[in-house]
Amino acid sequence: MVDRVPLRTGPLVPRVEQVLRERISAGDWAVAQRIPNEAALATELGVGRSSVREAIRLIARDGLLDVRHGVGTFVTEPPDDDGDLGRLLRRARLLEVCEARTALEVEAARLAAERARPDELTALRDRLGRRHDSNGPRESAPDRFVAADLDFHRGVVDLAGNQVLSALFTSVLPLLHTAMVELVTGEPELPDTSCAHDDLLAALERGDPDGAEAATRANLDTIMTQLREGGAR
């Protein structure tokens, strides 16, 4: 029976991804070698096959694994210019996360502007204050900043009064947290979007759906523009 590899605490897929990346980096599997299949890795790590599949997909996007359907998954030779190519791949992945956030949070902001009660907005203002307090320097405590930022956005989604939107946001929250920490630490010149957050709260307090949508887009579009243009580093 295969002994299970201990996983660190935290969201499941990023933990599995980290373990597999560490094994590739350590040379546990040689270049061109086929790694164990999903079922074997799931048993070894004590997780579900879907978590292994998603972790492999993310690593393959970075060019470290080659998934050949019906054949297996193989370790690939790292790109020669890992710096430039690695940053491009990372930005593409983060951009997808931001696009998904926009689709979800824009509608949530519009609904929140129509439905939020004054006492709920007072609580949301407290969340925004904690987000601002943790904002700088972000690179020194990215986990703390990202947690406070996402707590504010989760509050906005919950104020939409739509259980499906809240459930969707909760389901992707671990992915958002991992991606945003990576973004904050990997893009040192990332613009400060505090003003857009202030504008969002102000629009909610006015009961202004269009203003809430515009502020949400201003926040996420700023980040997406930077990722598309590759302006940092």
Tab-separated table of C-alpha atoms in Angstrom:
chain	number	residue	atom	x	y	z
A	1	MET	CA	0.000	0.000	0.000
A	2	VAL	CA	1.359	3.473	-0.945
A	3	ASP	CA	2.016	5.831	1.943
A	4	ARG	CA	0.218	9.129	1.694
A	5	VAL	CA	2.311	12.256	1.210
A	6	PRO	CA	1.430	14.874	3.858
A	7	LEU	CA	-0.080	18.040	2.438
A	8	ARG	CA	0.202	21.495	3.941
A	9	THR	CA	-2.920	23.267	5.111
A	10	GLY	CA	-4.802	25.516	2.716
A	11	PRO	CA	-6.931	25.191	-0.444
A	12	LEU	CA	-6.696	21.651	-1.821
A	13	VAL	CA	-5.800	22.104	-5.497
A	14	PRO	CA	-2.934	24.569	-4.807
A	15	ARG	CA	-1.549	22.141	-2.215
A	16	VAL	CA	-1.594	19.247	-4.686
A	17	GLU	CA	-0.082	21.500	-7.352
A	18	GLN	CA	2.724	22.536	-5.002
A	19	VAL	CA	3.587	18.939	-4.094
A	20	LEU	CA	3.726	17.895	-7.746
A	21	ARG	CA	5.828	20.925	-8.689
A	22	GLU	CA	8.255	20.141	-5.869
A	23	ARG	CA	8.591	16.546	-7.065
A	24	ILE	CA	9.257	17.678	-10.624
A	25	SER	CA	11.810	20.234	-9.429
A	26	ALA	CA	13.515	17.639	-7.225
A	27	GLY	CA	13.890	15.275	-10.161
A	28	ASP	CA	11.637	12.548	-8.779
A	29	TRP	CA	10.490	12.116	-12.380
A	30	ALA	CA	13.040	12.592	-15.162
A	31	VAL	CA	12.421	14.629	-18.291
A	32	ALA	CA	10.341	12.577	-20.757
A	33	GLN	CA	9.302	10.193	-17.978
A	34	ARG	CA	5.613	9.406	-17.561
A	35	ILE	CA	4.334	10.331	-14.110
A	36	PRO	CA	1.870	8.093	-12.223
A	37	ASN	CA	-1.704	8.270	-13.422
A	38	GLU	CA	-4.410	10.326	-11.706
A	39	ALA	CA	-5.742	7.390	-9.702
A	40	ALA	CA	-2.304	6.484	-8.335
A	41	LEU	CA	-1.480	10.080	-7.433
A	42	ALA	CA	-4.876	10.584	-5.815
A	43	THR	CA	-4.307	7.513	-3.644
A	44	GLU	CA	-0.785	8.594	-2.761
A	45	LEU	CA	-1.854	12.106	-1.789
A	46	GLY	CA	-5.143	11.125	-0.192
A	47	VAL	CA	-7.226	13.424	-2.386
A	48	GLY	CA	-9.814	13.093	-5.133
A	49	ARG	CA	-8.868	12.497	-8.748
A	50	SER	CA	-10.461	15.803	-9.781
A	51	SER	CA	-8.016	17.719	-7.570
A	52	VAL	CA	-5.077	15.887	-9.152
A	53	ARG	CA	-6.467	16.493	-12.632
A	54	GLU	CA	-6.813	20.239	-12.046
A	55	ALA	CA	-3.324	20.512	-10.520
A	56	ILE	CA	-1.823	18.702	-13.519
A	57	ARG	CA	-3.703	20.991	-15.888
A	58	LEU	CA	-2.262	24.081	-14.186
A	59	ILE	CA	1.281	22.708	-14.241
A	60	ALA	CA	0.909	21.688	-17.898
A	61	ARG	CA	-0.075	25.254	-18.747
A	62	ASP	CA	3.284	26.376	-17.388
A	63	GLY	CA	5.045	23.980	-19.779
A	64	LEU	CA	6.327	21.524	-17.162
A	65	LEU	CA	4.071	18.602	-18.075
A	66	ASP	CA	2.800	17.270	-21.379
A	67	VAL	CA	-0.650	15.661	-21.149
A	68	ARG	CA	-1.131	13.117	-23.948
A	69	HIS	CA	-4.696	11.890	-23.814
A	70	GLY	CA	-4.915	8.133	-23.938
A	71	VAL	CA	-1.164	7.793	-23.391
A	72	GLY	CA	-0.221	9.523	-20.143
A	73	THR	CA	1.363	12.666	-18.685
A	74	PHE	CA	5.076	13.257	-19.204
A	75	VAL	CA	7.642	15.603	-17.677
A	76	THR	CA	8.921	18.111	-20.223
A	77	GLU	CA	12.181	19.997	-20.574
A	78	PRO	CA	11.798	23.416	-18.898
A	79	PRO	CA	11.804	26.277	-21.432
A	80	ASP	CA	15.248	27.810	-22.022
A	81	ASP	CA	13.965	31.328	-21.401
A	82	ASP	CA	11.928	30.517	-18.328
A	83	GLY	CA	11.793	34.140	-17.185
A	84	ASP	CA	9.935	35.701	-20.098
A	85	LEU	CA	7.881	32.649	-21.032
A	86	GLY	CA	7.027	31.889	-17.419
A	87	ARG	CA	5.722	35.399	-16.878
A	88	LEU	CA	3.625	35.220	-20.049
A	89	LEU	CA	2.056	31.927	-18.981
A	90	ARG	CA	1.410	33.215	-15.477
A	91	ARG	CA	-0.222	36.370	-16.770
A	92	ALA	CA	-2.469	34.348	-19.105
A	93	ARG	CA	-3.637	32.224	-16.206
A	94	LEU	CA	-4.251	35.231	-13.933
A	95	LEU	CA	-6.109	36.998	-16.725
A	96	GLU	CA	-8.573	34.114	-16.933
A	97	VAL	CA	-9.221	34.431	-13.194
A	98	CYS	CA	-9.877	38.164	-13.546
A	99	GLU	CA	-12.239	37.572	-16.472
A	100	ALA	CA	-14.224	35.096	-14.389
A	101	ARG	CA	-14.310	37.537	-11.458
A	102	THR	CA	-15.648	40.279	-13.709
A	103	ALA	CA	-18.471	38.102	-15.033
A	104	LEU	CA	-19.566	37.240	-11.502
A	105	GLU	CA	-18.904	40.438	-9.580
A	106	VAL	CA	-20.349	42.950	-12.046
A	107	GLU	CA	-23.815	41.424	-11.793
A	108	ALA	CA	-23.451	41.031	-8.037
A	109	ALA	CA	-22.559	44.718	-7.676
A	110	ARG	CA	-25.617	45.797	-9.670
A	111	LEU	CA	-27.924	43.675	-7.543
A	112	ALA	CA	-26.267	44.822	-4.320
A	113	ALA	CA	-26.871	48.462	-5.278
A	114	GLU	CA	-30.571	47.672	-5.641
A	115	ARG	CA	-30.987	45.470	-2.574
A	116	ALA	CA	-28.484	46.372	0.164
A	117	ARG	CA	-29.839	47.815	3.422
A	118	PRO	CA	-28.131	50.707	5.273
A	119	ASP	CA	-27.037	48.511	8.194
A	120	GLU	CA	-25.474	46.024	5.764
A	121	LEU	CA	-23.551	48.817	4.059
A	122	THR	CA	-22.201	49.966	7.424
A	123	ALA	CA	-20.739	46.492	7.928
A	124	LEU	CA	-19.343	46.565	4.391
A	125	ARG	CA	-17.649	49.903	5.118
A	126	ASP	CA	-15.887	48.225	8.043
A	127	ARG	CA	-14.632	45.516	5.679
A	128	LEU	CA	-13.389	48.152	3.273
A	129	GLY	CA	-11.534	49.876	6.101
A	130	ARG	CA	-9.738	46.629	6.950
A	131	ARG	CA	-8.894	46.193	3.276
A	132	HIS	CA	-7.365	49.660	3.089
A	133	ASP	CA	-5.476	49.193	6.373
A	134	SER	CA	-3.759	46.077	4.970
A	135	ASN	CA	-2.967	47.642	1.602
A	136	GLY	CA	0.614	48.688	2.032
A	137	PRO	CA	3.169	47.595	1.470
A	138	ARG	CA	1.232	44.731	-0.119
A	139	GLU	CA	4.323	42.714	-1.036
A	140	SER	CA	5.321	42.389	2.646
A	141	ALA	CA	2.106	40.630	3.678
A	142	PRO	CA	0.291	39.514	0.505
A	143	ASP	CA	-1.830	36.868	2.244
A	144	ARG	CA	-3.172	39.423	4.709
A	145	PHE	CA	-3.935	41.977	2.013
A	146	VAL	CA	-5.580	39.478	-0.340
A	147	ALA	CA	-7.679	38.003	2.474
A	148	ALA	CA	-8.956	41.472	3.421
A	149	ASP	CA	-9.581	42.413	-0.214
A	150	LEU	CA	-11.541	39.250	-0.983
A	151	ASP	CA	-13.473	39.596	2.280
A	152	PHE	CA	-14.720	42.969	1.031
A	153	HIS	CA	-15.680	41.564	-2.368
A	154	ARG	CA	-17.383	38.605	-0.768
A	155	GLY	CA	-19.416	41.083	1.256
A	156	VAL	CA	-20.526	42.812	-1.952
A	157	VAL	CA	-21.537	39.498	-3.531
A	158	ASP	CA	-23.515	38.504	-0.437
A	159	LEU	CA	-25.369	41.845	-0.517
A	160	ALA	CA	-26.683	40.891	-3.963
A	161	GLY	CA	-29.103	38.596	-2.146
A	162	ASN	CA	-28.601	35.808	-4.664
A	163	GLN	CA	-27.669	32.469	-3.143
A	164	VAL	CA	-26.362	31.090	-6.425
A	165	LEU	CA	-23.952	34.001	-6.892
A	166	SER	CA	-22.790	33.648	-3.286
A	167	ALA	CA	-22.262	29.903	-3.725
A	168	LEU	CA	-20.309	30.454	-6.948
A	169	PHE	CA	-18.082	33.034	-5.304
A	170	THR	CA	-17.484	30.751	-2.310
A	171	SER	CA	-16.596	27.850	-4.610
A	172	VAL	CA	-13.913	29.835	-6.450
A	173	LEU	CA	-12.619	31.687	-3.392
A	174	PRO	CA	-9.604	29.374	-2.840
A	175	LEU	CA	-8.610	29.802	-6.488
A	176	LEU	CA	-9.070	33.574	-6.262
A	177	HIS	CA	-6.950	33.758	-3.122
A	178	THR	CA	-4.111	31.749	-4.639
A	179	ALA	CA	-4.210	33.704	-7.910
A	180	MET	CA	-4.366	37.108	-6.220
A	181	VAL	CA	-1.462	36.335	-3.881
A	182	GLU	CA	0.522	35.281	-6.947
A	183	LEU	CA	-0.514	38.505	-8.683
A	184	VAL	CA	0.451	40.771	-5.770
A	185	THR	CA	3.832	39.125	-5.280
A	186	GLY	CA	4.615	38.729	-8.984
A	187	GLU	CA	3.591	42.176	-10.223
A	188	PRO	CA	5.412	44.724	-8.012
A	189	GLU	CA	4.094	47.672	-10.051
A	190	LEU	CA	0.464	46.597	-9.816
A	191	PRO	CA	-1.723	49.742	-9.687
A	192	ASP	CA	-3.477	50.638	-6.445
A	193	THR	CA	-7.233	50.284	-6.995
A	194	SER	CA	-8.315	51.628	-3.611
A	195	CYS	CA	-10.176	54.522	-5.261
A	196	ALA	CA	-12.244	52.098	-7.335
A	197	HIS	CA	-13.183	50.263	-4.141
A	198	ASP	CA	-14.233	53.555	-2.530
A	199	ASP	CA	-16.289	54.363	-5.634
A	200	LEU	CA	-17.980	50.971	-5.442
A	201	LEU	CA	-19.058	51.473	-1.852
A	202	ALA	CA	-20.261	55.001	-2.612
A	203	ALA	CA	-22.372	53.689	-5.517
A	204	LEU	CA	-23.892	51.015	-3.292
A	205	GLU	CA	-24.743	53.642	-0.685
A	206	ARG	CA	-26.443	55.781	-3.378
A	207	GLY	CA	-28.334	52.784	-4.706
A	208	ASP	CA	-26.677	53.323	-8.094
A	209	PRO	CA	-26.418	50.050	-10.102
A	210	ASP	CA	-24.635	51.675	-13.053
A	211	GLY	CA	-22.097	53.295	-10.762
A	212	ALA	CA	-21.532	50.013	-8.926
A	213	GLU	CA	-20.921	48.219	-12.226
A	214	ALA	CA	-18.545	50.930	-13.430
A	215	ALA	CA	-16.527	50.845	-10.213
A	216	THR	CA	-16.273	47.056	-10.306
A	217	ARG	CA	-15.087	47.137	-13.903
A	218	ALA	CA	-12.604	49.915	-13.123
A	219	ASN	CA	-11.072	47.749	-10.403
A	220	LEU	CA	-10.735	44.560	-12.431
A	221	ASP	CA	-10.115	46.162	-15.839
A	222	THR	CA	-7.083	47.981	-14.413
A	223	ILE	CA	-5.548	44.665	-13.419
A	224	MET	CA	-6.502	42.947	-16.676
A	225	THR	CA	-4.974	45.754	-18.739
A	226	GLN	CA	-1.691	45.352	-16.870
A	227	LEU	CA	-1.686	41.602	-17.415
A	228	ARG	CA	-2.509	41.915	-21.133
A	229	GLU	CA	0.191	44.489	-21.735
A	230	GLY	CA	2.749	42.763	-19.524
A	231	GLY	CA	3.629	46.145	-18.085
A	232	ALA	CA	5.237	44.898	-14.891
A	233	ARG	CA	8.808	43.631	-14.912
